[in-house]
Tab-separated table of C-alpha atoms in Angstrom:
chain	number	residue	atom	x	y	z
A	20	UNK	CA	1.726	-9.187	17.199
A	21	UNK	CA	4.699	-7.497	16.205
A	22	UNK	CA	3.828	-3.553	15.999
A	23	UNK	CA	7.250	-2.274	15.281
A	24	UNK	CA	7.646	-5.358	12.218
A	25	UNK	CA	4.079	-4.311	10.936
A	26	UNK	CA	5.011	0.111	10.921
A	27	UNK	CA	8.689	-0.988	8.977
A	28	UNK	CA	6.774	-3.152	6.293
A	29	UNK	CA	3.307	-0.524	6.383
A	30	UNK	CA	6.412	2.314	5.719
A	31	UNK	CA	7.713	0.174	2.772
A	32	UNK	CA	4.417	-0.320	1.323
A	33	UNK	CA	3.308	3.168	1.583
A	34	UNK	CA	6.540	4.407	0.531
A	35	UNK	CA	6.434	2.089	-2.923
A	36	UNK	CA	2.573	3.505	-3.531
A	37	UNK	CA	3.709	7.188	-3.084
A	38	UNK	CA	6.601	6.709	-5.906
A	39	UNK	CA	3.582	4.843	-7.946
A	40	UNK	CA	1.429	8.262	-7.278
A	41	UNK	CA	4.614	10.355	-8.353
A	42	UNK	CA	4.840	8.343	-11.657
A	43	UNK	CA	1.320	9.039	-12.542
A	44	UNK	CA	1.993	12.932	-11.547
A	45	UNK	CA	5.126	12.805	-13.897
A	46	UNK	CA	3.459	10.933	-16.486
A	47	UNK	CA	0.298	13.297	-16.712
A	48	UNK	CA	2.927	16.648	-16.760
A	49	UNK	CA	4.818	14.921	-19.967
A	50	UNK	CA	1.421	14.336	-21.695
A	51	UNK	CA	1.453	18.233	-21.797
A	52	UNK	CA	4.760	18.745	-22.490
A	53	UNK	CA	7.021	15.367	-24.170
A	54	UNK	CA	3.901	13.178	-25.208
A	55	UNK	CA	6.776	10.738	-26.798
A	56	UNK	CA	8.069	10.635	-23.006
A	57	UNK	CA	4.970	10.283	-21.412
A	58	UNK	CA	4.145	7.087	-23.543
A	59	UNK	CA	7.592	5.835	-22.880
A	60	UNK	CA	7.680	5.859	-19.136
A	61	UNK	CA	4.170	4.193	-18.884
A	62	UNK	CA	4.907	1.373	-20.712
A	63	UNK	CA	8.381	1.417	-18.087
A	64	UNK	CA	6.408	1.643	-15.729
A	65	UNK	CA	4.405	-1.594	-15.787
A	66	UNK	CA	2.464	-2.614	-12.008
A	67	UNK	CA	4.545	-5.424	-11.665
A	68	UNK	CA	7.855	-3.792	-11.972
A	69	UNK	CA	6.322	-0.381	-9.443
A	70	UNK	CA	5.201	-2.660	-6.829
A	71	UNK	CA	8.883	-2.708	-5.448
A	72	UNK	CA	9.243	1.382	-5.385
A	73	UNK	CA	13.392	1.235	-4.756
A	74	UNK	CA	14.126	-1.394	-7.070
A	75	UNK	CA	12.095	0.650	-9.909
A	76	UNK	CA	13.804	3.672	-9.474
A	77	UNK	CA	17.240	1.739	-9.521
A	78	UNK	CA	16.439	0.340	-13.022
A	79	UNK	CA	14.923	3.801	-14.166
A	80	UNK	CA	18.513	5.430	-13.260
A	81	UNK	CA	19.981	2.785	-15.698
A	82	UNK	CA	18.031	3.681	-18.666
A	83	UNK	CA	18.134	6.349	-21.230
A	84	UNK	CA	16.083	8.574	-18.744
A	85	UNK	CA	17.417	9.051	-15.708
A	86	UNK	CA	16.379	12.186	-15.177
A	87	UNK	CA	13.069	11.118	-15.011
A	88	UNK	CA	14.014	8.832	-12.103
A	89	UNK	CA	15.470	12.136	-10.349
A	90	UNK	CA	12.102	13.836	-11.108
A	91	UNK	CA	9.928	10.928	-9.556
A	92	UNK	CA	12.087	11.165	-6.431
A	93	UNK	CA	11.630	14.947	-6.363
A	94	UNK	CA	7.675	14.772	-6.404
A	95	UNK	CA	7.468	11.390	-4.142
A	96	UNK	CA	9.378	13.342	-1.763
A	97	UNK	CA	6.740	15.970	-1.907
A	98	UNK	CA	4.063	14.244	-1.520
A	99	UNK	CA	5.075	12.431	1.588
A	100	UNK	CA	5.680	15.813	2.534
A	101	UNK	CA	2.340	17.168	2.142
A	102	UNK	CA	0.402	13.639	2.693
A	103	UNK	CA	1.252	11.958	5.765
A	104	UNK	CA	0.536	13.750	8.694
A	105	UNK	CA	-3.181	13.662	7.647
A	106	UNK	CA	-2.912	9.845	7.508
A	107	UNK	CA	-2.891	8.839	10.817
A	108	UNK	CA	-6.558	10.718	11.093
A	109	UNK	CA	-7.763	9.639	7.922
A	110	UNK	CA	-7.088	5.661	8.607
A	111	UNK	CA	-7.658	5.619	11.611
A	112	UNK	CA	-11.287	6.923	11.086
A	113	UNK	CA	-11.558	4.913	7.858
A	114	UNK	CA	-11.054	2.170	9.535
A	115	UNK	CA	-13.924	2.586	12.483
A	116	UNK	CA	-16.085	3.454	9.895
A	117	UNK	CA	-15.753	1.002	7.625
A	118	UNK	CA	-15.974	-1.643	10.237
A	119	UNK	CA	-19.244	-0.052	11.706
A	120	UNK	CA	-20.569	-0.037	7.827
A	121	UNK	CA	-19.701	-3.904	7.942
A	122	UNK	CA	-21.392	-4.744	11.569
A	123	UNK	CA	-24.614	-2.784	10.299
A	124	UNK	CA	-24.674	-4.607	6.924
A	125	UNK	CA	-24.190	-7.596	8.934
A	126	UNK	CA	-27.199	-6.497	11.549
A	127	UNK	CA	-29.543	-5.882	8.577
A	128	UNK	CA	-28.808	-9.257	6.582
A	129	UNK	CA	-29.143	-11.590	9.797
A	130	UNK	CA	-32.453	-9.604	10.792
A	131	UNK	CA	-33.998	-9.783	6.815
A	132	UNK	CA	-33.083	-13.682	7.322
A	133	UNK	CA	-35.243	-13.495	10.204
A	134	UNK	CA	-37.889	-11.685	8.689
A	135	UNK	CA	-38.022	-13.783	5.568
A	136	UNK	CA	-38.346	-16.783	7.955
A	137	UNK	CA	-41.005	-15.141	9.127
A	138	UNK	CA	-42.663	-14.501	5.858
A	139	UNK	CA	-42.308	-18.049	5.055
A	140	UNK	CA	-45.101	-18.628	7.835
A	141	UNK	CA	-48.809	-18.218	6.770
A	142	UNK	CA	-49.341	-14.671	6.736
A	143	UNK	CA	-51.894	-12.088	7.349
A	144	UNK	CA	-52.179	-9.480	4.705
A	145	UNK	CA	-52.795	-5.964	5.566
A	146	UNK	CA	-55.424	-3.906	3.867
A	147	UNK	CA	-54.084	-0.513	3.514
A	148	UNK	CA	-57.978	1.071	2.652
A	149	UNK	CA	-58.507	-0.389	6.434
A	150	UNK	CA	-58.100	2.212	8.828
A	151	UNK	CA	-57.813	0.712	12.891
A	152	UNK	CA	-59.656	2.997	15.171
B	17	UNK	CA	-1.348	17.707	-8.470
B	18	UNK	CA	-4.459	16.673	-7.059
B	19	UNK	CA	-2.824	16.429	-3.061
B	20	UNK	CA	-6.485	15.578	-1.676
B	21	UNK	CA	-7.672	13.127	-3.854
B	22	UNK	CA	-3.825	11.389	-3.431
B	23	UNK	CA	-4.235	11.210	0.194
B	24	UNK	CA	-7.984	9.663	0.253
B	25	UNK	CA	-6.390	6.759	-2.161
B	26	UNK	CA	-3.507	6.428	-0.183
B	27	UNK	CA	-5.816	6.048	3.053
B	28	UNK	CA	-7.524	3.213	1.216
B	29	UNK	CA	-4.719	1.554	0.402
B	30	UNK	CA	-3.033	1.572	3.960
B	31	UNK	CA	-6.528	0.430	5.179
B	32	UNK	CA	-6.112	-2.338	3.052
B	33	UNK	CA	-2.801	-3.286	3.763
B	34	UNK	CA	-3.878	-3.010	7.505
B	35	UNK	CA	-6.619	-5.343	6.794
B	36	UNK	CA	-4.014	-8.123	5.384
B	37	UNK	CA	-1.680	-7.460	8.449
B	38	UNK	CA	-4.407	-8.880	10.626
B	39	UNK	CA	-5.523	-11.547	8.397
B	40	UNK	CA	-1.961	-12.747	9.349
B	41	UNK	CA	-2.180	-11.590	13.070
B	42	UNK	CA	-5.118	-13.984	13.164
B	43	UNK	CA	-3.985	-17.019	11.074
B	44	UNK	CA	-0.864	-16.785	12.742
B	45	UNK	CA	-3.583	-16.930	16.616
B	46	UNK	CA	-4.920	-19.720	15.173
B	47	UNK	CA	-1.989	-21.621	13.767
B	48	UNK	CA	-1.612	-22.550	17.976
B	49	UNK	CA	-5.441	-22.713	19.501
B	50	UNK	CA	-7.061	-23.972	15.786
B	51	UNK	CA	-4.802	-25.210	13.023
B	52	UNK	CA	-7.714	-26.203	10.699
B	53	UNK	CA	-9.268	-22.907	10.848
B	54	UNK	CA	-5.964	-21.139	10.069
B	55	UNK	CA	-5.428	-23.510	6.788
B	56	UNK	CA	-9.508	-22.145	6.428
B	57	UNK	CA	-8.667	-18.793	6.716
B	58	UNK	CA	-5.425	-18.826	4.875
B	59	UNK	CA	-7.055	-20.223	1.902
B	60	UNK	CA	-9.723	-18.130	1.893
B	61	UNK	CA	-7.450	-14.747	1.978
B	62	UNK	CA	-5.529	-14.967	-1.419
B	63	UNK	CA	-3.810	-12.072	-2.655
B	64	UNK	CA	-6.074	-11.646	-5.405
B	65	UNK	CA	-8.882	-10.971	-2.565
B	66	UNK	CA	-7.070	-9.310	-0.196
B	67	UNK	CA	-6.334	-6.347	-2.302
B	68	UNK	CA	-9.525	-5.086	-1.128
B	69	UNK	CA	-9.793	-4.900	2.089
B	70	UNK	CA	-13.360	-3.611	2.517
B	71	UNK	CA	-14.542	-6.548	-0.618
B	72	UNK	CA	-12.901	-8.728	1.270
B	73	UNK	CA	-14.425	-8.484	5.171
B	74	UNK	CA	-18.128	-8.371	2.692
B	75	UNK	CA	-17.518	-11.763	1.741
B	76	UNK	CA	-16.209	-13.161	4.724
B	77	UNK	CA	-18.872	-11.610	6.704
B	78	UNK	CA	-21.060	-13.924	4.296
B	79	UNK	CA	-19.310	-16.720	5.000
B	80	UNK	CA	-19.610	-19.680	7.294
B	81	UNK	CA	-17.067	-17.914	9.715
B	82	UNK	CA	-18.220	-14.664	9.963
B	83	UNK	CA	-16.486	-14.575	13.400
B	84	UNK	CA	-13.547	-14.575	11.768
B	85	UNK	CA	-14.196	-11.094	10.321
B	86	UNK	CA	-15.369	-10.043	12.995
B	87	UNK	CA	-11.685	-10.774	14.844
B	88	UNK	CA	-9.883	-9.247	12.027
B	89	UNK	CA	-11.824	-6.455	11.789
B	90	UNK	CA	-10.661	-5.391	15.906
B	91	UNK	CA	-7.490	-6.259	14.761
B	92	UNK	CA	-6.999	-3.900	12.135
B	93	UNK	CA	-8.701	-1.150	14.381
B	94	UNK	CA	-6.022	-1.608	16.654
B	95	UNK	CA	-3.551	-2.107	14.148
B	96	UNK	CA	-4.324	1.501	12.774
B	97	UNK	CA	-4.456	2.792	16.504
B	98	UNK	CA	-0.774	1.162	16.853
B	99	UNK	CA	1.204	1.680	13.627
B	100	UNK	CA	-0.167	4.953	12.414
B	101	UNK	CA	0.664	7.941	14.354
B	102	UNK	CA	4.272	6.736	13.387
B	103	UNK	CA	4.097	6.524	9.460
B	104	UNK	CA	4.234	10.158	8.510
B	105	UNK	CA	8.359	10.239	10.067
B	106	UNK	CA	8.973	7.004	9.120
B	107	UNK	CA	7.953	7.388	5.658
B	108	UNK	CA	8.854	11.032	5.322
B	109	UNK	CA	12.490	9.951	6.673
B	110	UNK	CA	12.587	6.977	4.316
B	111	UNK	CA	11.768	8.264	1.530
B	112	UNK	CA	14.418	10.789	1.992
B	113	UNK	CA	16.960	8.374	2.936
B	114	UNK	CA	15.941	6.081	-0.481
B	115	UNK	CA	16.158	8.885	-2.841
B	116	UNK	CA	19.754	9.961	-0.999
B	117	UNK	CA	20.916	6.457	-1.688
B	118	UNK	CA	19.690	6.449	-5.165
B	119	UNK	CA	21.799	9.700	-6.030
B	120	UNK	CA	25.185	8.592	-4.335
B	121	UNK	CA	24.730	4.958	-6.252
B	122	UNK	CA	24.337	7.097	-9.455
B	123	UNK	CA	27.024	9.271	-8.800
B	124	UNK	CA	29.071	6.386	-7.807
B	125	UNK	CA	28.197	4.695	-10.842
B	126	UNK	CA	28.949	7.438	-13.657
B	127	UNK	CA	32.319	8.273	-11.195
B	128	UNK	CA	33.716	4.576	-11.898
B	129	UNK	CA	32.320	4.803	-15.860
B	130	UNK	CA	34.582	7.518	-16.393
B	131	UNK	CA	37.896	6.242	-14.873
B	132	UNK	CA	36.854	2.663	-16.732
B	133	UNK	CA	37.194	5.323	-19.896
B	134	UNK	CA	40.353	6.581	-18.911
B	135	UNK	CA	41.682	2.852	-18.741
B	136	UNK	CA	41.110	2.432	-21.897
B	137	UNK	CA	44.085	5.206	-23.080
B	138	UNK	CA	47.091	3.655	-23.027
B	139	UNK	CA	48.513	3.149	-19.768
B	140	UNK	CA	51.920	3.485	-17.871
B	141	UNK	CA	52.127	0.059	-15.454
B	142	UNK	CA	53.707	0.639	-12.096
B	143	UNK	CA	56.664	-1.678	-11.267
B	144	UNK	CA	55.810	-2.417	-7.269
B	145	UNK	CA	59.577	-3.212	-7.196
B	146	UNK	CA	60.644	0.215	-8.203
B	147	UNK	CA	60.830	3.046	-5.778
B	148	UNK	CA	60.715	6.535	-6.906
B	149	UNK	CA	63.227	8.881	-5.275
């Protein structure tokens, strides 16, 4: 298990969603302010193309707008600023959660199996008006 | 900018991508101790499926090699454990480097557009052979 290979690529992929977060920021402030604008750089910015965060700010710098592409970089900037040091916390204890969620889900299924086997047997019905005692 | 709800999405997404780093960490165990359960696994985990994570460990868990989920799921705990105390540098740092590589290509670019302007004024050709003085 490579550990260093995995952080390089985890960095690339994190970095590429943070410049997808700062389109969506930059997009919502034109809506208010260049609605024309704001319709433009959505349809530019189409999944495919944002999944590769460098290469779409390469071919954003060689259209009509670059100064949206200096804008993007500006507010991805800030956000991995202001985002990442609570990652570490927040994935980390995501991650034990979410696995704990799965092992109980897990528990209960296997044990309603069980009890549904057990169903399948002749049973004895309880009569709730029946008090032991 | 909404920085909270930015950094719960990105926390799902890096738990995600964590979750597809191990699916590889294990097909890649199993290539050498069980090569038909790695072509099981690997055909099982297409991208489509993968992209989330939590969806994804659900249906495995419900398949005939829930042990297998089980594996990944330690996996990407320890993945997280490994990789993350690292990202906030190594993304803040990259990102900064990116965008600072994005700027000098652009300057770089509209530098040589304007002396490819000036060529096109007529020009005086040096003769190599002649020395001045």
């Amino acid at each position: 298990m490579d550990i260093k290979q995995v952080a390089k690529d985890t960095t690339r992929v994190l970095a590429s969603y943070l410049t997808y977060q700062a389109v969506r920021v930059v997009v919502n402030q034109l809506r208010e302010t260049n609605p024309g604008l704001a319709i433009w750089l959505n349809g530019f910015s189409t999944t495919g193309k944002i999944q590769d965060g460098e290469a779409y700010l390469e071919e954003l710098l060689k259209s009509n707008h670059q100064e949206l592409a200096f804008r993007i970089m500006t507010v991805r900037q800030h956000l991995a600023e202001e985002v990442t040091e609570y990652l570490p916390e927040m994935v980390r204890s995501g991650i034990q959660q979410a696995n704990m969620g799965h092992r109980r889900q897990y528990l209960e299924r296997i044990t309603q199996l069980n009890i549904s086997d057990l169903s399948s047997y002749p049973e004895q019905e309880a009569d709730p008006d029946k008090e032991s005692g």
